[in-house]
Structures are given as structure tokens and as C-alpha cells.
PDB file of C-alpha atoms in Angstrom:
ATOM      1  CA  MET R   1       0.000   0.000   0.000  1.00  0.00           C
ATOM      2  CA  SER R   2       1.018   3.607  -0.482  1.00  0.00           C
ATOM      3  CA  ARG R   3       2.284   5.870   2.296  1.00  0.00           C
ATOM      4  CA  PRO R   4      -0.680   7.074   4.383  1.00  0.00           C
ATOM      5  CA  GLY R   5      -1.914  10.597   3.836  1.00  0.00           C
ATOM      6  CA  PRO R   6      -4.014  12.855   6.086  1.00  0.00           C
ATOM      7  CA  ALA R   7      -7.272  10.949   5.532  1.00  0.00           C
ATOM      8  CA  ALA R   8      -5.705   7.590   6.371  1.00  0.00           C
ATOM      9  CA  LEU R   9      -4.099   9.134   9.450  1.00  0.00           C
ATOM     10  CA  GLN R  10      -7.483  10.455  10.558  1.00  0.00           C
ATOM     11  CA  ILE R  11      -8.947   6.973  10.240  1.00  0.00           C
ATOM     12  CA  ARG R  12      -6.074   5.490  12.225  1.00  0.00           C
ATOM     13  CA  ARG R  13      -6.477   8.053  15.018  1.00  0.00           C
ATOM     14  CA  ALA R  14     -10.225   7.389  15.160  1.00  0.00           C
ATOM     15  CA  VAL R  15      -9.625   3.654  15.597  1.00  0.00           C
ATOM     16  CA  GLN R  16      -6.894   4.242  18.183  1.00  0.00           C
ATOM     17  CA  HIS R  17      -9.172   6.542  20.175  1.00  0.00           C
ATOM     18  CA  TRP R  18     -12.036   4.045  20.031  1.00  0.00           C
ATOM     19  CA  ALA R  19      -9.812   1.105  21.027  1.00  0.00           C
ATOM     20  CA  ALA R  20      -8.365   3.014  23.988  1.00  0.00           C
ATOM     21  CA  ARG R  21     -11.770   4.234  25.188  1.00  0.00           C
ATOM     22  CA  TYR R  22     -13.503   0.867  25.055  1.00  0.00           C
ATOM     23  CA  GLY R  23     -10.565  -1.391  25.866  1.00  0.00           C
ATOM     24  CA  ALA R  24     -10.523  -3.308  22.598  1.00  0.00           C
ATOM     25  CA  PRO R  25      -8.552  -6.564  22.513  1.00  0.00           C
ATOM     26  CA  SER R  26      -5.617  -6.869  20.124  1.00  0.00           C
ATOM     27  CA  THR R  27      -7.651  -9.058  17.765  1.00  0.00           C
ATOM     28  CA  VAL R  28     -10.967  -7.776  16.454  1.00  0.00           C
ATOM     29  CA  ALA R  29     -13.356  -8.722  13.685  1.00  0.00           C
ATOM     30  CA  VAL R  30     -14.190  -6.152  11.014  1.00  0.00           C
ATOM     31  CA  ALA R  31     -17.298  -6.412   8.853  1.00  0.00           C
ATOM     32  CA  VAL R  32     -16.049  -5.759   5.318  1.00  0.00           C
ATOM     33  CA  SER R  33     -18.360  -5.117   2.386  1.00  0.00           C
ATOM     34  CA  GLY R  34     -15.612  -4.019   0.026  1.00  0.00           C
ATOM     35  CA  GLY R  35     -16.874  -0.436   0.098  1.00  0.00           C
ATOM     36  CA  PRO R  36     -14.711   2.532   1.097  1.00  0.00           C
ATOM     37  CA  ASP R  37     -15.976   2.779   4.679  1.00  0.00           C
ATOM     38  CA  SER R  38     -15.231  -0.807   5.685  1.00  0.00           C
ATOM     39  CA  LEU R  39     -11.945  -1.010   3.766  1.00  0.00           C
ATOM     40  CA  ALA R  40     -10.721   2.228   5.324  1.00  0.00           C
ATOM     41  CA  LEU R  41     -11.765   0.947   8.751  1.00  0.00           C
ATOM     42  CA  LEU R  42      -9.879  -2.311   8.249  1.00  0.00           C
ATOM     43  CA  ALA R  43      -6.732  -0.499   7.106  1.00  0.00           C
ATOM     44  CA  GLY R  44      -7.085   1.902  10.033  1.00  0.00           C
ATOM     45  CA  ALA R  45      -7.349  -1.022  12.463  1.00  0.00           C
ATOM     46  CA  VAL R  46      -4.118  -2.485  11.069  1.00  0.00           C
ATOM     47  CA  ALA R  47      -2.381   0.906  11.274  1.00  0.00           C
ATOM     48  CA  ALA R  48      -3.618   1.299  14.862  1.00  0.00           C
ATOM     49  CA  GLY R  49      -1.812  -1.900  15.845  1.00  0.00           C
ATOM     50  CA  LEU R  50      -4.819  -4.212  15.943  1.00  0.00           C
ATOM     51  CA  GLU R  51      -4.975  -7.612  14.261  1.00  0.00           C
ATOM     52  CA  PRO R  52      -8.285  -7.646  12.384  1.00  0.00           C
ATOM     53  CA  VAL R  53     -10.144 -10.650  11.046  1.00  0.00           C
ATOM     54  CA  ALA R  54     -12.310  -9.646   8.079  1.00  0.00           C
ATOM     55  CA  LEU R  55     -15.860 -10.998   7.889  1.00  0.00           C
ATOM     56  CA  VAL R  56     -17.358 -10.535   4.427  1.00  0.00           C
ATOM     57  CA  VAL R  57     -21.097 -11.217   4.120  1.00  0.00           C
ATOM     58  CA  ASP R  58     -22.384 -12.385   0.744  1.00  0.00           C
ATOM     59  CA  HIS R  59     -26.110 -11.587   0.761  1.00  0.00           C
ATOM     60  CA  GLY R  60     -26.673 -13.263  -2.601  1.00  0.00           C
ATOM     61  CA  LEU R  61     -28.888 -10.397  -3.753  1.00  0.00           C
ATOM     62  CA  GLN R  62     -27.014  -9.697  -6.986  1.00  0.00           C
ATOM     63  CA  PRO R  63     -25.926 -12.071  -9.779  1.00  0.00           C
ATOM     64  CA  ASP R  64     -22.224 -11.375  -9.163  1.00  0.00           C
ATOM     65  CA  SER R  65     -22.422 -11.258  -5.369  1.00  0.00           C
ATOM     66  CA  ALA R  66     -20.046 -14.194  -4.864  1.00  0.00           C
ATOM     67  CA  ALA R  67     -17.382 -12.541  -7.024  1.00  0.00           C
ATOM     68  CA  THR R  68     -17.896  -9.240  -5.223  1.00  0.00           C
ATOM     69  CA  ALA R  69     -17.482 -10.937  -1.834  1.00  0.00           C
ATOM     70  CA  ALA R  70     -14.343 -12.760  -2.997  1.00  0.00           C
ATOM     71  CA  ARG R  71     -12.889  -9.468  -4.239  1.00  0.00           C
ATOM     72  CA  ALA R  72     -13.659  -7.806  -0.892  1.00  0.00           C
ATOM     73  CA  ALA R  73     -11.927 -10.653   0.934  1.00  0.00           C
ATOM     74  CA  GLY R  74      -8.866 -10.251  -1.297  1.00  0.00           C
ATOM     75  CA  GLN R  75      -8.792  -6.507  -0.644  1.00  0.00           C
ATOM     76  CA  ALA R  76      -9.039  -7.157   3.072  1.00  0.00           C
ATOM     77  CA  ARG R  77      -6.051  -9.499   2.974  1.00  0.00           C
ATOM     78  CA  SER R  78      -4.078  -6.932   0.981  1.00  0.00           C
ATOM     79  CA  ALA R  79      -4.948  -4.307   3.595  1.00  0.00           C
ATOM     80  CA  GLY R  80      -3.461  -6.491   6.332  1.00  0.00           C
ATOM     81  CA  ALA R  81      -6.265  -8.688   7.679  1.00  0.00           C
ATOM     82  CA  ARG R  82      -5.076 -11.808   9.506  1.00  0.00           C
ATOM     83  CA  ARG R  83      -7.617 -13.708   7.459  1.00  0.00           C
ATOM     84  CA  ALA R  84     -10.790 -12.962   5.523  1.00  0.00           C
ATOM     85  CA  ASP R  85     -13.837 -15.208   5.757  1.00  0.00           C
ATOM     86  CA  VAL R  86     -16.746 -15.033   3.314  1.00  0.00           C
ATOM     87  CA  LEU R  87     -20.095 -15.697   5.008  1.00  0.00           C
ATOM     88  CA  THR R  88     -22.893 -16.675   2.624  1.00  0.00           C
ATOM     89  CA  VAL R  89     -26.392 -15.939   3.907  1.00  0.00           C
ATOM     90  CA  ILE R  90     -29.954 -16.364   2.711  1.00  0.00           C
ATOM     91  CA  VAL R  91     -32.033 -13.207   2.913  1.00  0.00           C
ATOM     92  CA  ASP R  92     -35.552 -14.396   3.614  1.00  0.00           C
ATOM     93  CA  ALA R  93     -36.805 -12.496   6.673  1.00  0.00           C
ATOM     94  CA  ALA R  94     -39.834 -10.250   6.614  1.00  0.00           C
ATOM     95  CA  GLY R  95     -39.789  -6.457   6.787  1.00  0.00           C
ATOM     96  CA  GLY R  96     -38.578  -5.410   3.340  1.00  0.00           C
ATOM     97  CA  PRO R  97     -35.257  -6.029   1.558  1.00  0.00           C
ATOM     98  CA  GLU R  98     -33.162  -3.599   3.616  1.00  0.00           C
ATOM     99  CA  ALA R  99     -34.356  -4.917   6.962  1.00  0.00           C
ATOM    100  CA  ALA R 100     -34.150  -8.546   5.811  1.00  0.00           C
ATOM    101  CA  ALA R 101     -30.577  -8.136   4.580  1.00  0.00           C
ATOM    102  CA  ARG R 102     -29.589  -6.393   7.809  1.00  0.00           C
ATOM    103  CA  THR R 103     -31.116  -9.182   9.898  1.00  0.00           C
ATOM    104  CA  ALA R 104     -29.288 -11.869   7.925  1.00  0.00           C
ATOM    105  CA  ARG R 105     -26.023  -9.912   8.043  1.00  0.00           C
ATOM    106  CA  TYR R 106     -25.990  -9.379  11.801  1.00  0.00           C
ATOM    107  CA  ARG R 107     -26.994 -12.976  12.432  1.00  0.00           C
ATOM    108  CA  ALA R 108     -24.030 -14.174  10.347  1.00  0.00           C
ATOM    109  CA  LEU R 109     -21.592 -11.750  11.966  1.00  0.00           C
ATOM    110  CA  ASP R 110     -22.642 -12.830  15.442  1.00  0.00           C
ATOM    111  CA  ALA R 111     -22.384 -16.510  14.560  1.00  0.00           C
ATOM    112  CA  HIS R 112     -18.861 -16.233  13.132  1.00  0.00           C
ATOM    113  CA  ARG R 113     -17.149 -13.626  15.306  1.00  0.00           C
ATOM    114  CA  ASP R 114     -15.710 -16.268  17.676  1.00  0.00           C
ATOM    115  CA  GLY R 115     -16.199 -14.051  20.710  1.00  0.00           C
ATOM    116  CA  LEU R 116     -14.469 -11.056  19.131  1.00  0.00           C
ATOM    117  CA  PRO R 117     -15.926  -7.554  18.980  1.00  0.00           C
ATOM    118  CA  VAL R 118     -17.086  -6.678  15.472  1.00  0.00           C
ATOM    119  CA  LEU R 119     -16.133  -3.271  14.091  1.00  0.00           C
ATOM    120  CA  LEU R 120     -18.579  -1.662  11.654  1.00  0.00           C
ATOM    121  CA  GLY R 121     -17.749   1.081   9.166  1.00  0.00           C
ATOM    122  CA  HIS R 122     -20.617   3.457   9.959  1.00  0.00           C
ATOM    123  CA  THR R 123     -19.582   7.088   9.542  1.00  0.00           C
ATOM    124  CA  LEU R 124     -20.817  10.476  10.713  1.00  0.00           C
ATOM    125  CA  ASP R 125     -22.918  10.661   7.549  1.00  0.00           C
ATOM    126  CA  ASP R 126     -24.589   7.337   8.379  1.00  0.00           C
ATOM    127  CA  GLN R 127     -25.318   8.667  11.857  1.00  0.00           C
ATOM    128  CA  ALA R 128     -26.898  11.834  10.448  1.00  0.00           C
ATOM    129  CA  GLU R 129     -29.100   9.782   8.111  1.00  0.00           C
ATOM    130  CA  THR R 130     -30.179   7.540  10.985  1.00  0.00           C
ATOM    131  CA  VAL R 131     -31.179  10.529  13.128  1.00  0.00           C
ATOM    132  CA  LEU R 132     -33.080  12.097  10.246  1.00  0.00           C
ATOM    133  CA  LEU R 133     -34.937   8.826   9.596  1.00  0.00           C
ATOM    134  CA  GLY R 134     -35.902   8.593  13.253  1.00  0.00           C
ATOM    135  CA  LEU R 135     -37.029  12.210  13.291  1.00  0.00           C
ATOM    136  CA  GLY R 136     -39.212  11.739  10.225  1.00  0.00           C
ATOM    137  CA  ARG R 137     -40.802   8.623  11.662  1.00  0.00           C
ATOM    138  CA  GLY R 138     -41.454  10.128  15.082  1.00  0.00           C
ATOM    139  CA  SER R 139     -39.559   7.281  16.697  1.00  0.00           C
ATOM    140  CA  GLY R 140     -38.669   9.076  19.925  1.00  0.00           C
ATOM    141  CA  ALA R 141     -35.456   9.934  21.736  1.00  0.00           C
ATOM    142  CA  ARG R 142     -34.054   6.407  21.671  1.00  0.00           C
ATOM    143  CA  SER R 143     -34.110   6.373  17.872  1.00  0.00           C
ATOM    144  CA  LEU R 144     -32.841   9.951  17.593  1.00  0.00           C
ATOM    145  CA  ALA R 145     -29.850   8.939  19.703  1.00  0.00           C
ATOM    146  CA  GLY R 146     -28.665   7.071  16.624  1.00  0.00           C
ATOM    147  CA  MET R 147     -26.006   4.392  16.640  1.00  0.00           C
ATOM    148  CA  ALA R 148     -23.725   3.782  19.610  1.00  0.00           C
ATOM    149  CA  ALA R 149     -19.950   3.772  19.300  1.00  0.00           C
ATOM    150  CA  TRP R 150     -20.039   0.581  21.376  1.00  0.00           C
ATOM    151  CA  ALA R 151     -23.032  -1.712  21.832  1.00  0.00           C
ATOM    152  CA  GLU R 152     -21.633  -5.136  22.590  1.00  0.00           C
ATOM    153  CA  PRO R 153     -20.491  -6.881  20.465  1.00  0.00           C
ATOM    154  CA  TYR R 154     -20.512  -4.102  17.828  1.00  0.00           C
ATOM    155  CA  GLY R 155     -18.163  -1.142  17.680  1.00  0.00           C
ATOM    156  CA  ARG R 156     -18.292   1.884  15.395  1.00  0.00           C
ATOM    157  CA  PRO R 157     -14.973   3.766  15.527  1.00  0.00           C
ATOM    158  CA  LEU R 158     -15.785   6.053  12.575  1.00  0.00           C
ATOM    159  CA  LEU R 159     -18.918   7.820  13.825  1.00  0.00           C
ATOM    160  CA  GLY R 160     -16.946  11.070  13.952  1.00  0.00           C
ATOM    161  CA  VAL R 161     -15.470  10.659  10.445  1.00  0.00           C
ATOM    162  CA  ARG R 162     -17.095  11.895   7.240  1.00  0.00           C
ATOM    163  CA  ARG R 163     -17.795   9.464   4.411  1.00  0.00           C
ATOM    164  CA  ALA R 164     -15.608  11.490   2.045  1.00  0.00           C
ATOM    165  CA  VAL R 165     -12.641  10.870   4.352  1.00  0.00           C
ATOM    166  CA  THR R 166     -12.952   7.090   4.085  1.00  0.00           C
ATOM    167  CA  ARG R 167     -12.972   7.280   0.301  1.00  0.00           C
ATOM    168  CA  GLN R 168      -9.945   9.577   0.327  1.00  0.00           C
ATOM    169  CA  ALA R 169      -8.155   7.235   2.722  1.00  0.00           C
ATOM    170  CA  CYS R 170      -8.674   4.337   0.308  1.00  0.00           C
ATOM    171  CA  ALA R 171      -7.186   6.446  -2.503  1.00  0.00           C
ATOM    172  CA  GLU R 172      -4.172   7.330  -0.357  1.00  0.00           C
ATOM    173  CA  LEU R 173      -3.593   3.677   0.535  1.00  0.00           C
ATOM    174  CA  GLY R 174      -4.038   2.334  -2.999  1.00  0.00           C
ATOM    175  CA  LEU R 175      -7.236   0.457  -2.160  1.00  0.00           C
ATOM    176  CA  ASP R 176      -9.899   0.133  -4.849  1.00  0.00           C
ATOM    177  CA  PRO R 177     -13.288   0.035  -3.096  1.00  0.00           C
ATOM    178  CA  TRP R 178     -16.450  -1.445  -4.535  1.00  0.00           C
ATOM    179  CA  ASP R 179     -19.449   0.833  -5.010  1.00  0.00           C
ATOM    180  CA  ASP R 180     -22.649  -0.985  -4.078  1.00  0.00           C
ATOM    181  CA  PRO R 181     -25.332  -0.097  -6.675  1.00  0.00           C
ATOM    182  CA  HIS R 182     -27.921  -0.215  -3.860  1.00  0.00           C
ATOM    183  CA  ASN R 183     -26.300   2.937  -2.481  1.00  0.00           C
ATOM    184  CA  THR R 184     -27.542   4.916  -5.480  1.00  0.00           C
ATOM    185  CA  ASP R 185     -30.910   3.198  -5.930  1.00  0.00           C
ATOM    186  CA  ALA R 186     -33.587   5.825  -5.275  1.00  0.00           C
ATOM    187  CA  ARG R 187     -36.120   3.139  -4.362  1.00  0.00           C
ATOM    188  CA  TYR R 188     -34.504   3.061  -0.928  1.00  0.00           C
ATOM    189  CA  THR R 189     -35.472   5.762   1.573  1.00  0.00           C
ATOM    190  CA  ARG R 190     -31.959   6.141   2.981  1.00  0.00           C
ATOM    191  CA  VAL R 191     -30.548   6.695  -0.511  1.00  0.00           C
ATOM    192  CA  ARG R 192     -32.974   9.556  -1.148  1.00  0.00           C
ATOM    193  CA  LEU R 193     -32.086  11.058   2.219  1.00  0.00           C
ATOM    194  CA  ARG R 194     -28.411  10.861   1.301  1.00  0.00           C
ATOM    195  CA  HIS R 195     -28.631  12.298  -2.185  1.00  0.00           C
ATOM    196  CA  GLU R 196     -31.666  14.583  -2.002  1.00  0.00           C
ATOM    197  CA  VAL R 197     -32.776  15.541   1.501  1.00  0.00           C
ATOM    198  CA  LEU R 198     -29.479  16.116   3.284  1.00  0.00           C
ATOM    199  CA  PRO R 199     -27.931  18.152   0.437  1.00  0.00           C
ATOM    200  CA  LEU R 200     -31.062  20.327   0.381  1.00  0.00           C
ATOM    201  CA  LEU R 201     -30.875  20.846   4.137  1.00  0.00           C
ATOM    202  CA  GLU R 202     -27.208  21.738   3.839  1.00  0.00           C
ATOM    203  CA  GLU R 203     -28.068  24.317   1.193  1.00  0.00           C
ATOM    204  CA  VAL R 204     -31.038  25.819   3.044  1.00  0.00           C
ATOM    205  CA  LEU R 205     -29.406  25.908   6.476  1.00  0.00           C
ATOM    206  CA  GLY R 206     -25.972  27.008   5.322  1.00  0.00           C
ATOM    207  CA  GLY R 207     -24.014  23.807   5.907  1.00  0.00           C
ATOM    208  CA  GLY R 208     -23.026  21.763   8.919  1.00  0.00           C
ATOM    209  CA  VAL R 209     -26.279  19.795   9.050  1.00  0.00           C
ATOM    210  CA  ALA R 210     -24.698  16.330   9.158  1.00  0.00           C
ATOM    211  CA  GLN R 211     -22.418  17.353  12.011  1.00  0.00           C
ATOM    212  CA  ALA R 212     -25.344  18.961  13.874  1.00  0.00           C
ATOM    213  CA  LEU R 213     -27.447  15.810  13.553  1.00  0.00           C
ATOM    214  CA  ALA R 214     -24.546  13.712  14.834  1.00  0.00           C
ATOM    215  CA  ARG R 215     -24.153  16.076  17.817  1.00  0.00           C
ATOM    216  CA  THR R 216     -27.874  15.712  18.485  1.00  0.00           C
ATOM    217  CA  ALA R 217     -27.471  11.939  18.559  1.00  0.00           C
ATOM    218  CA  ALA R 218     -24.557  12.153  21.003  1.00  0.00           C
ATOM    219  CA  SER R 219     -26.444  14.522  23.311  1.00  0.00           C
ATOM    220  CA  LEU R 220     -29.587  12.385  23.324  1.00  0.00           C
ATOM    221  CA  ARG R 221     -27.551   9.247  23.937  1.00  0.00           C
ATOM    222  CA  ASP R 222     -26.092  10.832  27.079  1.00  0.00           C
ATOM    223  CA  ASP R 223     -29.606  11.812  28.200  1.00  0.00           C
ATOM    224  CA  ASN R 224     -30.935   8.320  27.499  1.00  0.00           C
ATOM    225  CA  ASP R 225     -28.099   6.699  29.440  1.00  0.00           C
ATOM    226  CA  ALA R 226     -28.837   8.917  32.444  1.00  0.00           C
ATOM    227  CA  LEU R 227     -32.574   8.171  32.348  1.00  0.00           C
ATOM    228  CA  ASP R 228     -31.969   4.449  31.846  1.00  0.00           C
ATOM    229  CA  ALA R 229     -29.816   4.431  34.989  1.00  0.00           C
ATOM    230  CA  LEU R 230     -32.740   5.897  36.971  1.00  0.00           C
ATOM    231  CA  THR R 231     -35.319   3.452  35.583  1.00  0.00           C
ATOM    232  CA  PRO R 232     -36.372   0.348  37.518  1.00  0.00           C
ATOM    233  CA  ALA R 233     -35.961  -2.913  35.635  1.00  0.00           C
ATOM    234  CA  PRO R 234     -39.147  -4.949  36.123  1.00  0.00           C
ATOM    235  CA  SER R 235     -38.955  -8.673  35.450  1.00  0.00           C
ATOM    236  CA  GLY R 236     -41.302 -11.611  35.625  1.00  0.00           C
ATOM    237  CA  ASP R 237     -44.243 -12.625  33.514  1.00  0.00           C
ATOM    238  CA  GLU R 238     -46.559 -10.134  35.193  1.00  0.00           C
ATOM    239  CA  LEU R 239     -46.075  -6.438  35.946  1.00  0.00           C
ATOM    240  CA  PRO R 240     -48.160  -4.793  38.688  1.00  0.00           C
ATOM    241  CA  VAL R 241     -49.372  -1.414  37.471  1.00  0.00           C
ATOM    242  CA  ALA R 242     -48.783   0.012  40.955  1.00  0.00           C
ATOM    243  CA  ASP R 243     -45.034  -0.607  40.541  1.00  0.00           C
ATOM    244  CA  ILE R 244     -44.709   1.906  37.697  1.00  0.00           C
ATOM    245  CA  GLU R 245     -47.773   4.164  37.531  1.00  0.00           C
ATOM    246  CA  HIS R 246     -46.201   6.771  39.826  1.00  0.00           C
ATOM    247  CA  LEU R 247     -43.088   7.166  37.627  1.00  0.00           C
ATOM    248  CA  PRO R 248     -42.558  10.163  35.326  1.00  0.00           C
ATOM    249  CA  PRO R 249     -43.545   9.258  31.741  1.00  0.00           C
ATOM    250  CA  ALA R 250     -39.945   9.070  30.512  1.00  0.00           C
ATOM    251  CA  LEU R 251     -39.050   6.504  33.186  1.00  0.00           C
ATOM    252  CA  ARG R 252     -42.364   4.632  33.035  1.00  0.00           C
ATOM    253  CA  ARG R 253     -42.042   4.014  29.305  1.00  0.00           C
ATOM    254  CA  ARG R 254     -38.462   2.873  29.691  1.00  0.00           C
ATOM    255  CA  ALA R 255     -39.551   0.415  32.359  1.00  0.00           C
ATOM    256  CA  LEU R 256     -42.281  -0.855  30.052  1.00  0.00           C
ATOM    257  CA  ARG R 257     -39.819  -1.224  27.181  1.00  0.00           C
ATOM    258  CA  ALA R 258     -37.460  -3.280  29.353  1.00  0.00           C
ATOM    259  CA  TRP R 259     -40.288  -5.479  30.617  1.00  0.00           C
ATOM    260  CA  LEU R 260     -41.667  -6.037  27.105  1.00  0.00           C
ATOM    261  CA  ALA R 261     -38.205  -6.954  25.800  1.00  0.00           C
ATOM    262  CA  GLY R 262     -38.034  -9.615  28.490  1.00  0.00           C
ATOM    263  CA  ARG R 263     -41.353 -11.001  27.256  1.00  0.00           C
ATOM    264  CA  GLY R 264     -40.047 -11.331  23.683  1.00  0.00           C
ATOM    265  CA  ALA R 265     -41.139  -8.023  22.160  1.00  0.00           C
ATOM    266  CA  ARG R 266     -38.958  -6.743  19.327  1.00  0.00           C
ATOM    267  CA  ALA R 267     -38.733  -3.658  17.109  1.00  0.00           C
ATOM    268  CA  LEU R 268     -40.919  -1.548  19.360  1.00  0.00           C
ATOM    269  CA  THR R 269     -41.887   1.839  17.973  1.00  0.00           C
ATOM    270  CA  ALA R 270     -43.041   4.912  19.898  1.00  0.00           C
ATOM    271  CA  ALA R 271     -46.609   4.089  18.834  1.00  0.00           C
ATOM    272  CA  HIS R 272     -46.382   0.547  20.234  1.00  0.00           C
ATOM    273  CA  LEU R 273     -45.001   1.834  23.514  1.00  0.00           C
ATOM    274  CA  ALA R 274     -47.639   4.568  23.780  1.00  0.00           C
ATOM    275  CA  ALA R 275     -50.410   1.988  23.357  1.00  0.00           C
ATOM    276  CA  VAL R 276     -48.998  -0.153  26.172  1.00  0.00           C
ATOM    277  CA  ASP R 277     -48.373   2.917  28.332  1.00  0.00           C
ATOM    278  CA  ALA R 278     -52.036   3.864  27.949  1.00  0.00           C
ATOM    279  CA  LEU R 279     -52.919   0.644  29.803  1.00  0.00           C
ATOM    280  CA  VAL R 280     -51.150   2.223  32.773  1.00  0.00           C
ATOM    281  CA  SER R 281     -51.642   5.982  32.421  1.00  0.00           C
ATOM    282  CA  ASP R 282     -55.001   6.175  30.617  1.00  0.00           C
ATOM    283  CA  TRP R 283     -56.845   3.069  31.763  1.00  0.00           C
ATOM    284  CA  HIS R 284     -60.551   3.049  30.979  1.00  0.00           C
ATOM    285  CA  GLY R 285     -61.182  -0.635  30.407  1.00  0.00           C
ATOM    286  CA  GLN R 286     -59.775  -0.787  26.878  1.00  0.00           C
ATOM    287  CA  GLY R 287     -58.693  -3.999  25.185  1.00  0.00           C
ATOM    288  CA  PRO R 288     -55.141  -5.336  24.866  1.00  0.00           C
ATOM    289  CA  ALA R 289     -52.329  -3.530  23.040  1.00  0.00           C
ATOM    290  CA  ALA R 290     -50.537  -5.458  20.274  1.00  0.00           C
ATOM    291  CA  VAL R 291     -46.740  -5.260  19.876  1.00  0.00           C
ATOM    292  CA  PRO R 292     -44.315  -7.138  17.594  1.00  0.00           C
ATOM    293  CA  GLY R 293     -43.159 -10.453  19.006  1.00  0.00           C
ATOM    294  CA  GLY R 294     -39.915 -12.373  18.866  1.00  0.00           C
ATOM    295  CA  SER R 295     -40.341 -13.915  15.423  1.00  0.00           C
ATOM    296  CA  ALA R 296     -41.459 -12.714  12.006  1.00  0.00           C
ATOM    297  CA  GLY R 297     -45.190 -12.147  11.858  1.00  0.00           C
ATOM    298  CA  ARG R 298     -45.748 -12.854  15.543  1.00  0.00           C
ATOM    299  CA  ARG R 299     -47.622 -10.389  17.764  1.00  0.00           C
ATOM    300  CA  LEU R 300     -47.766 -10.146  21.528  1.00  0.00           C
ATOM    301  CA  GLN R 301     -50.957  -9.006  23.198  1.00  0.00           C
ATOM    302  CA  VAL R 302     -50.453  -6.941  26.349  1.00  0.00           C
ATOM    303  CA  HIS R 303     -53.435  -7.222  28.694  1.00  0.00           C
ATOM    304  CA  ARG R 304     -54.390  -5.429  31.899  1.00  0.00           C
ATOM    305  CA  THR R 305     -56.392  -7.520  34.330  1.00  0.00           C
ATOM    306  CA  GLY R 306     -56.973  -6.618  37.972  1.00  0.00           C
ATOM    307  CA  GLY R 307     -54.159  -4.072  37.984  1.00  0.00           C
ATOM    308  CA  ILE R 308     -51.670  -6.495  36.453  1.00  0.00           C
ATOM    309  CA  LEU R 309     -50.060  -6.337  32.997  1.00  0.00           C
ATOM    310  CA  SER R 310     -49.317  -9.587  31.170  1.00  0.00           C
ATOM    311  CA  ALA R 311     -48.081 -10.286  27.636  1.00  0.00           C
ATOM    312  CA  TRP R 312     -48.799 -13.428  25.635  1.00  0.00           C
TER     313      TRP R 312
END
């Protein structure tokens, strides 16, 4: 590889800072798609003194996906990975192609990481898009807090780095990244945010929008962590309403979210949580509230009977 320039050095410093803050082991896994973000992250991990293992997921969604995955694995080895494993998955979950691919990808990464933390190449731009998506969907503070730099077993060292920097780092290091055609397909909401909405906001508001959205995420994450620490953690199959009805709404809904997660609820939205919260805060004999369950197509029904909540 070529001598590192300023972009590659920025990537290396970001990885070093992340590794020092979260106590990363010397060997880590890196999810590598072959795109500029993941390749730059892998090279940065090597430059930071880590020994990365590359995990390349072949989603099988394009005719040449196997060749693309093999090329990404070769690039990863050239960038200094200890080894590069191609993980072939079947994308068949419900929820649309993006969600289904993400579910299959994370399942494969978790199954093959061998106990290692997995580094992901999400950048500041990805964080800004995530916050904007959450804002548009009214998903609440937890969604607006965006992606965490560390949420075991996944680490995101590049959340403070712009996407343009990762591409420039690849150029400086002589890496030839792959451009996923899905990243320019306007059928996907995130693509339109990236290429239409965010540039318009930058123009109208005079720049700095992506950075501002990322700062919003960081601030809300700190707030969420503080509130989570103050929230009781109910457990058990039944939840007495009297245990939580006196709590401020922000804490009561967090307690409900934690209890529902323990009952198998998944992918809760603000609307789901509000419906369950109404069984506590606005009880007038209404029927059960439905929330997504632990498997595709399954729903949990949350009932209130005799001052007790139950979910089945």
C-alpha cells in the first residue's frame, strides 16, 4: 500500500481513540463489504496496531455477489487482515429487503465472530441519516440517539469521520473500493435522504447539518443513558401497574420497554409503547395492546387484568 496521507491518518487516530476508550482486545473482527468505509476501517485497524479478522457477508442479492465478496476478501487481505472469511447468507426475513438483509447480516456476523468484537464502518454521515430517519418517523429519543460507538459486540470507531474521508483514505492507501449499486438506488429511503434531503438541508441551512445531527445523537444518547440508569428494571411474567404508575412518563415508558423486551417483544416503535403505556396511564377498560413479538409475523398481546399487565 502507499504511504498514508491525512485521511488515512485520521482513520487510524479514530480507531486508536475508540480502542483506547472501550478497551478493545488486540484481535478484532471487522465487517467488510468491500466499500470505502469498511476497507478504510480495516486499514485503520491495522495501522492502529490491531490484528483484524475480516468478515465478508455475501447476501446473494445480486448475480455477481459471490465474485464481489471474494474481491472484498482479497482486498481485506491486501490491507493487512489476519484472514478474511466469506459468510454466505440467505435473505428471507420479513420487513422489506433492507431490513431482511440487515437481519441476515448481523446474524451471520454474530455466529462467526468467535467471541471477538465486530467493528462496523458506519460514519458520521450514516449517523446523520439515521437521526433524520428517526425524526421523520417520530420514533422518539431512543431512535434519535442514533447508533452507539459501542453496543456489545458491535463497535463503530468512525462515527466522527465523514464518508468522504474514508474514500480519500482508500485512494491514499491504494485500495480500490467497490461501489454498491444499492447505495444509489432511489427506491430506498436512505438513498434519497443521502442524495436529495441532506444536500437540500445543507443548502437551506448554510451547511453543517450532518455534524449537527450527529451532535444531536450524542447529546440524546447521554440523556438516554442517564434516564436508563434511573429506571427500575421490572422482570417476571406479570407487571403490577402500581409498581410503575407513579413514575414520570420518561421513566415509566423505559420500564415498560425493558419489561416487554423480556417477554419477547422486538422492534418496538413509539406508537407501540404509547399503546402499552395507555394501559397504565389512561386506563378506561380498553382492550389489549398489540406489539411485535420475537419472530417474524408474531404479535404479543399486552393485557391489563386486575391491575396487572401480562403479555402473551
